[in-house]
XYZ file of N, CA and C in Angstrom:
519
model
N -4.089 11.054 0.461
C -3.204 10.038 0.978
C -3.982 9.163 1.955
N -3.701 7.885 1.924
C -4.333 6.967 2.858
C -3.383 6.732 4.019
N -3.904 6.918 5.211
C -3.126 6.769 6.441
C -3.632 5.522 7.165
N -2.700 4.734 7.677
C -3.031 3.506 8.396
C -2.790 3.703 9.885
N -3.744 3.246 10.687
C -3.631 3.274 12.149
C -3.536 1.826 12.619
N -2.311 1.297 12.750
C -2.142 -0.133 13.027
C -2.755 -0.600 14.343
N -2.836 0.280 15.317
C -3.390 -0.101 16.613
C -4.898 -0.376 16.528
N -5.512 0.013 15.424
C -6.947 -0.183 15.252
C -7.284 -1.301 14.257
N -6.285 -1.834 13.584
C -6.533 -2.857 12.572
C -6.783 -4.212 13.230
N -7.887 -4.856 12.835
C -8.235 -6.172 13.371
C -7.789 -7.305 12.451
N -7.310 -6.964 11.255
C -6.895 -7.985 10.312
C -8.042 -8.634 9.564
N -9.208 -7.996 9.571
C -10.413 -8.579 8.958
C -10.326 -8.658 7.429
N -9.481 -7.860 6.835
C -9.257 -7.809 5.387
C -10.419 -7.226 4.588
N -11.338 -6.533 5.261
C -12.442 -5.885 4.533
C -11.906 -4.899 3.499
N -10.836 -4.200 3.844
C -10.234 -3.234 2.912
C -9.765 -3.941 1.645
N -9.099 -5.046 1.818
C -8.555 -5.820 0.708
C -9.670 -6.411 -0.158
N -10.671 -6.995 0.474
C -11.791 -7.611 -0.230
C -12.574 -6.576 -1.034
N -12.899 -5.461 -0.412
C -13.694 -4.443 -1.098
C -12.921 -3.761 -2.208
N -11.633 -3.601 -2.032
C -10.800 -3.024 -3.085
C -10.832 -3.919 -4.325
N -10.571 -5.192 -4.134
C -10.529 -6.094 -5.290
C -11.890 -6.176 -5.976
N -12.964 -6.234 -5.203
C -14.290 -6.340 -5.806
C -14.663 -5.062 -6.561
N -14.368 -3.909 -5.986
C -14.686 -2.644 -6.645
C -13.975 -2.522 -7.987
N -12.705 -2.884 -8.032
C -11.917 -2.697 -9.247
C -12.088 -3.800 -10.288
N -12.384 -5.029 -9.845
C -12.403 -6.134 -10.802
C -13.702 -6.924 -10.823
N -14.578 -6.685 -9.849
C -15.807 -7.469 -9.780
C -15.582 -8.857 -9.210
N -14.375 -9.108 -8.753
C -14.012 -10.392 -8.152
C -13.266 -10.130 -6.855
N -13.314 -11.104 -5.974
C -12.628 -10.977 -4.692
C -11.360 -11.819 -4.722
N -10.265 -11.208 -4.313
C -9.007 -11.949 -4.250
C -7.854 -11.036 -3.896
N -6.958 -11.534 -3.083
C -5.786 -10.771 -2.652
C -4.973 -10.276 -3.846
N -4.818 -11.109 -4.861
C -4.011 -10.738 -6.026
C -4.590 -9.557 -6.788
N -5.896 -9.390 -6.731
C -6.570 -8.320 -7.469
C -6.710 -7.029 -6.664
N -6.309 -7.060 -5.426
C -6.473 -5.901 -4.549
C -5.267 -4.964 -4.629
N -5.542 -3.695 -4.464
C -4.474 -2.699 -4.398
C -4.005 -2.523 -2.956
N -4.700 -3.130 -2.031
C -4.357 -3.134 -0.608
C -3.970 -4.562 -0.264
N -2.858 -4.725 0.409
C -2.431 -6.061 0.833
C -2.236 -6.036 2.341
N -3.027 -6.828 3.044
C -2.912 -6.885 4.496
C -1.796 -7.856 4.858
N -0.788 -7.322 5.542
C 0.318 -8.138 6.029
C -0.066 -8.640 7.410
N -0.078 -9.955 7.559
C -0.444 -10.563 8.837
C 0.831 -11.013 9.540
N 1.059 -10.428 10.696
C 2.236 -10.772 11.497
C 1.749 -11.509 12.740
N 1.424 -12.783 12.535
C 0.811 -13.597 13.586
C 1.661 -13.651 14.848
N 2.977 -13.758 14.681
C 3.856 -13.863 15.843
C 3.855 -12.593 16.694
N 3.492 -11.477 16.097
C 3.435 -10.202 16.826
C 2.002 -9.827 17.210
N 1.032 -10.524 16.648
C -0.366 -10.188 16.915
C -0.794 -8.904 16.236
N -0.171 -8.607 15.088
C -0.475 -7.378 14.355
C -0.772 -7.667 12.905
N -1.616 -6.827 12.343
C -1.918 -6.851 10.917
C -1.742 -5.417 10.416
N -1.289 -5.293 9.165
C -1.045 -3.960 8.630
C -1.375 -3.921 7.139
N -2.353 -3.103 6.754
C -2.662 -2.955 5.329
C -1.612 -2.082 4.635
N -0.958 -2.636 3.637
C 0.036 -1.878 2.872
C -0.642 -1.392 1.601
N -0.502 -0.094 1.367
C -1.125 0.548 0.216
C -0.209 1.685 -0.243
N -0.338 2.098 -1.471
C 0.485 3.181 -2.013
C 0.471 4.386 -1.070
N 1.645 4.900 -0.789
C 1.793 6.037 0.114
C 1.887 7.370 -0.624
N 1.722 7.325 -1.936
C 1.856 8.542 -2.745
C 3.137 9.271 -2.349
N 4.209 8.518 -2.340
C 5.490 8.998 -1.826
C 6.039 10.205 -2.582
N 6.895 10.892 -1.915
C 7.534 12.079 -2.469
C 8.341 11.734 -3.728
N 8.970 10.562 -3.712
C 9.877 10.186 -4.804
C 9.151 9.704 -6.066
N 7.977 9.153 -5.914
C 7.178 8.648 -7.042
C 7.999 7.719 -7.945
N 8.643 6.750 -7.321
C 9.487 5.802 -8.050
C 8.752 5.136 -9.209
N 7.503 4.761 -8.990
C 6.752 4.010 -10.009
C 6.553 4.792 -11.299
N 6.570 6.110 -11.235
C 6.343 6.896 -12.444
C 7.578 6.930 -13.356
N 8.612 6.226 -12.957
C 9.797 6.100 -13.815
C 9.606 4.967 -14.826
N 8.389 4.658 -15.094
C 8.002 3.620 -16.047
C 8.616 3.934 -17.413
N 9.311 2.970 -18.029
C 9.923 3.239 -19.340
C 8.905 3.495 -20.449
N 7.654 3.113 -20.232
C 6.605 3.320 -21.237
C 5.718 4.522 -20.904
N 6.011 5.209 -19.811
C 5.199 6.339 -19.335
C 3.743 5.936 -19.108
N 3.539 4.709 -18.613
C 2.189 4.188 -18.402
C 1.594 4.606 -17.060
N 2.402 5.144 -16.175
C 1.918 5.594 -14.873
C 2.148 7.088 -14.727
N 1.098 7.763 -14.282
C 1.214 9.203 -14.052
C 0.482 9.579 -12.775
N 0.702 10.778 -12.331
C 0.082 11.260 -11.100
C -1.195 12.002 -11.447
N -2.297 11.620 -10.781
C -3.595 12.233 -11.013
C -3.810 13.460 -10.150
N -4.961 14.094 -10.277
C -5.253 15.341 -9.576
C -5.320 15.209 -8.047
N -5.559 14.006 -7.549
C -5.595 13.788 -6.096
C -4.253 13.294 -5.568
N -3.274 13.206 -6.470
C -1.977 12.663 -6.092
C -1.916 11.159 -6.287
N -2.993 10.571 -6.787
C -3.054 9.131 -6.993
C -2.283 8.723 -8.246
N -1.995 7.450 -8.324
C -1.316 6.915 -9.496
C -2.382 6.444 -10.483
N -2.230 6.865 -11.730
C -3.159 6.481 -12.781
C -2.395 5.649 -13.812
N -2.939 4.483 -14.109
C -2.341 3.571 -15.070
C -3.001 3.727 -16.427
N -2.193 3.816 -17.454
C -2.714 3.795 -18.826
C -2.521 2.376 -19.352
N -3.597 1.590 -19.406
C -3.455 0.204 -19.852
C -2.991 0.068 -21.303
N -3.213 1.090 -22.106
C -2.771 1.010 -23.504
C -1.265 1.225 -23.640
N -0.663 1.914 -22.688
C 0.782 2.135 -22.742
C 1.563 1.064 -21.978
N 0.929 0.424 -21.014
C 1.605 -0.554 -20.165
C 1.951 -1.819 -20.949
N 3.202 -2.259 -20.805
C 3.664 -3.487 -21.440
C 3.901 -4.597 -20.418
N 3.528 -4.345 -19.163
C 3.708 -5.313 -18.067
C 5.177 -5.685 -17.883
N 6.054 -4.711 -18.055
C 7.491 -4.970 -17.930
C 7.909 -5.221 -16.476
N 7.102 -4.739 -15.530
C 7.399 -4.966 -14.120
C 8.296 -3.928 -13.476
N 8.665 -2.912 -14.214
C 9.544 -1.880 -13.656
C 8.907 -1.203 -12.442
N 7.625 -0.894 -12.530
C 6.939 -0.221 -11.412
C 6.940 -1.107 -10.169
N 6.706 -2.402 -10.355
C 6.714 -3.345 -9.243
C 8.103 -3.402 -8.605
N 9.124 -3.439 -9.432
C 10.501 -3.492 -8.943
C 10.881 -2.205 -8.221
N 10.457 -1.064 -8.753
C 10.848 0.227 -8.187
C 10.115 0.594 -6.902
N 8.913 0.076 -6.688
C 8.172 0.421 -5.465
C 8.878 -0.208 -4.265
N 9.380 0.614 -3.350
C 10.174 0.079 -2.240
C 9.368 -0.584 -1.125
N 8.031 -0.473 -1.180
C 7.232 -1.061 -0.101
C 6.295 -2.161 -0.593
N 6.397 -2.529 -1.852
C 5.559 -3.598 -2.384
C 4.110 -3.216 -2.588
N 3.853 -1.930 -2.773
C 2.474 -1.463 -2.957
C 1.981 -1.671 -4.385
N 2.870 -2.047 -5.284
C 2.484 -2.356 -6.664
C 2.876 -3.800 -6.930
N 1.925 -4.540 -7.498
C 2.213 -5.923 -7.850
C 1.480 -6.253 -9.138
N 2.171 -6.927 -10.043
C 1.553 -7.336 -11.296
C 0.736 -8.602 -11.089
N -0.445 -8.609 -11.682
C -1.301 -9.784 -11.688
C -1.975 -9.827 -13.048
N -1.889 -10.948 -13.723
C -2.418 -11.072 -15.084
C -1.897 -9.954 -15.988
N -0.622 -9.649 -15.849
C 0.050 -8.624 -16.654
C -0.522 -7.222 -16.479
N -1.088 -6.958 -15.309
C -1.595 -5.621 -14.996
C -0.987 -5.189 -13.671
N -0.361 -4.002 -13.625
C 0.133 -3.517 -12.336
C -1.030 -2.976 -11.498
N -1.231 -3.555 -10.340
C -2.282 -3.106 -9.442
C -1.686 -2.105 -8.466
N -2.158 -0.866 -8.577
C -1.693 0.217 -7.709
C -2.893 1.083 -7.343
N -2.878 1.638 -6.154
C -4.006 2.423 -5.657
C -4.254 3.666 -6.512
N -5.508 3.817 -6.921
C -5.921 5.003 -7.675
C -6.892 5.860 -6.861
N -6.988 5.570 -5.564
C -7.865 6.272 -4.624
C -9.340 6.181 -5.008
N -9.668 5.236 -5.862
C -11.072 5.021 -6.263
C -11.747 6.327 -6.687
N -10.999 7.187 -7.341
C -11.559 8.439 -7.828
C -11.847 9.461 -6.732
N -11.296 9.260 -5.566
C -11.479 10.214 -4.465
C -12.348 9.692 -3.332
N -12.880 8.491 -3.483
C -13.703 7.872 -2.432
C -13.214 6.443 -2.209
N -12.034 6.286 -1.601
C -11.438 4.958 -1.446
C -12.346 3.967 -0.725
N -12.615 2.845 -1.407
C -13.487 1.812 -0.840
C -12.888 1.172 0.402
N -11.563 1.078 0.463
C -10.924 0.485 1.634
C -11.241 1.285 2.888
N -11.298 2.591 2.752
C -11.609 3.468 3.879
C -13.081 3.332 4.255
N -13.943 3.376 3.264
C -15.389 3.289 3.509
C -15.777 1.986 4.179
N -15.069 0.916 3.867
C -15.438 -0.399 4.391
C -14.740 -0.770 5.688
N -13.761 -0.001 6.114
C -13.061 -0.317 7.370
C -13.900 0.157 8.543
N -14.486 -0.785 9.266
C -15.326 -0.400 10.398
C -14.546 -0.283 11.705
N -13.220 -0.382 11.612
C -12.375 -0.247 12.797
C -11.663 1.116 12.847
N -11.749 1.886 11.769
C -11.067 3.175 11.716
C -9.567 3.042 11.518
N -9.134 1.896 10.985
C -7.704 1.665 10.782
C -7.187 2.267 9.483
N -8.086 2.537 8.550
C -7.709 3.079 7.245
C -8.425 4.416 7.083
N -7.639 5.472 6.893
C -8.201 6.825 6.815
C -7.720 7.529 5.554
N -8.620 8.233 4.896
C -8.262 9.023 3.722
C -8.100 10.470 4.146
N -6.921 11.016 3.890
C -6.629 12.410 4.203
C -6.302 13.088 2.870
N -7.338 13.621 2.192
C -7.130 14.142 0.838
C -6.220 15.354 0.746
N -6.098 16.069 1.813
C -5.291 17.287 1.750
C -4.040 17.181 2.592
N -3.435 16.001 2.593
C -2.193 15.779 3.332
C -1.130 16.719 2.752
N -0.526 17.507 3.599
C 0.441 18.487 3.119
C 1.854 17.930 3.070
N 2.180 17.017 3.941
C 3.528 16.466 3.970
C 3.529 15.094 3.316
N 4.280 14.959 2.242
C 4.352 13.671 1.578
C 5.370 12.793 2.290
N 5.160 11.504 2.176
C 6.010 10.515 2.815
C 7.205 10.220 1.922
N 8.394 10.176 2.517
C 9.571 9.769 1.765
C 9.826 8.287 2.015
N 10.048 7.562 0.952
C 10.350 6.137 1.068
C 11.799 5.838 0.679
N 12.619 6.882 0.685
C 14.016 6.727 0.296
C 14.744 5.681 1.141
N 14.500 5.674 2.445
C 15.194 4.708 3.312
C 14.774 3.271 2.981
N 13.555 3.073 2.529
C 13.105 1.739 2.149
C 13.692 1.333 0.805
N 13.897 2.293 -0.070
C 14.403 2.006 -1.412
C 15.778 1.350 -1.342
N 16.612 1.860 -0.487
C 17.982 1.358 -0.397
C 18.034 -0.102 0.018
N 17.117 -0.511 0.875
C 17.162 -1.866 1.404
C 16.178 -2.827 0.750
N 15.428 -2.362 -0.250
C 14.434 -3.242 -0.877
C 14.940 -3.888 -2.160
N 16.129 -3.519 -2.569
C 16.670 -4.045 -3.825
C 16.734 -5.571 -3.781
N 16.161 -6.182 -4.805
C 16.190 -7.629 -4.926
C 15.091 -8.361 -4.159
N 14.304 -7.636 -3.384
C 13.217 -8.276 -2.633
C 11.957 -8.360 -3.488
N 11.159 -9.390 -3.265
C 9.879 -9.484 -3.950
C 8.872 -8.577 -3.238
N 7.723 -8.294 -3.860
C 6.753 -7.368 -3.250
C 6.309 -7.772 -1.839
N 6.117 -9.060 -1.596
C 5.670 -9.492 -0.266
C 6.729 -9.196 0.793
N 7.987 -9.469 0.498
C 9.068 -9.186 1.445
C 9.174 -7.679 1.706
N 8.964 -6.879 0.678
C 8.976 -5.419 0.855
C 7.837 -4.980 1.772
N 6.655 -5.572 1.576
C 5.502 -5.214 2.410
C 5.746 -5.576 3.875
N 6.335 -6.725 4.117
C 6.619 -7.146 5.493
C 7.597 -6.163 6.145
N 8.641 -5.777 5.436
C 9.610 -4.799 5.970
C 8.914 -3.481 6.318
N 8.068 -3.024 5.404
C 7.358 -1.766 5.620
C 6.411 -1.884 6.813
N 5.663 -2.972 6.883
C 4.711 -3.178 7.977
C 5.435 -3.241 9.325
N 6.555 -3.926 9.375
C 7.325 -3.998 10.627
C 7.804 -2.614 11.054
N 8.247 -1.830 10.083
C 8.699 -0.470 10.398
C 7.542 0.400 10.893
N 6.415 0.342 10.206
C 5.279 1.198 10.537
C 4.557 0.791 11.819
N 4.789 -0.420 12.281
C 4.144 -0.861 13.528
C 5.101 -0.815 14.718
N 6.315 -0.361 14.487
C 7.327 -0.330 15.558
C 6.830 0.453 16.776
N 6.326 1.646 16.566
C 5.858 2.476 17.682
C 4.702 1.799 18.419
N 3.803 1.220 17.677
C 2.666 0.514 18.264
C 3.166 -0.638 19.144
N 4.117 -1.406 18.637
C 4.676 -2.530 19.404
C 5.387 -2.046 20.657
N 6.133 -0.960 20.534
C 6.845 -0.408 21.693
C 5.868 0.095 22.758
N 4.783 0.725 22.325
C 3.772 1.210 23.274
C 3.099 0.052 24.007
N 2.798 -1.011 23.272
C 2.191 -2.180 23.907
C 3.133 -2.788 24.933
N 4.408 -2.890 24.532
C 5.406 -3.485 25.422
C 5.520 -2.651 26.702
N 5.549 -1.336 26.550
C 5.649 -0.442 27.722
C 4.424 -0.551 28.603
N 3.253 -0.680 27.998
C 2.029 -0.776 28.786
C 1.934 -2.098 29.552
N 2.693 -3.088 29.096
C 2.711 -4.391 29.760
C 3.849 -4.485 30.786
N 4.563 -3.352 30.943
C 5.654 -3.322 31.912
C 6.955 -3.882 31.376
N 7.060 -3.981 30.041
C 8.250 -4.575 29.417
C 9.236 -3.606 28.930
């Protein structure tokens, strides 16, 4: 599982750039499995990536094109995928997005996530033996009808709440 430490993220997007280049040989936000949400008004950035959630909503693919790999990662079968968008719709945090009729979802780079290796701020951490899986049930209920970007913003705001509260308290607020 990849864990994000928002208080350490500088918003440099190295995770996003290296992810897209590793998987496609090209650099671009659309090709990345990591999407950095920039919250300029709050002074925070948050990389949104598959949380390998307990519910595994994306594996409800009608074509059975997504399955869980040995590390808990999501594995896409391009021969079974019809680009129907069900996985994108079902992911409550916007961690899956279709680009050029391909669902881009984190596959943990085979156990050596490039986003983690390239983050020189320590904001992205790989914890391969995470025992407690994350539940995204509360996000699922409120993400209906939202596009992936809106889902990512909701998730980022939720995950940075404690960080924002700590900053506010340290400033005497």
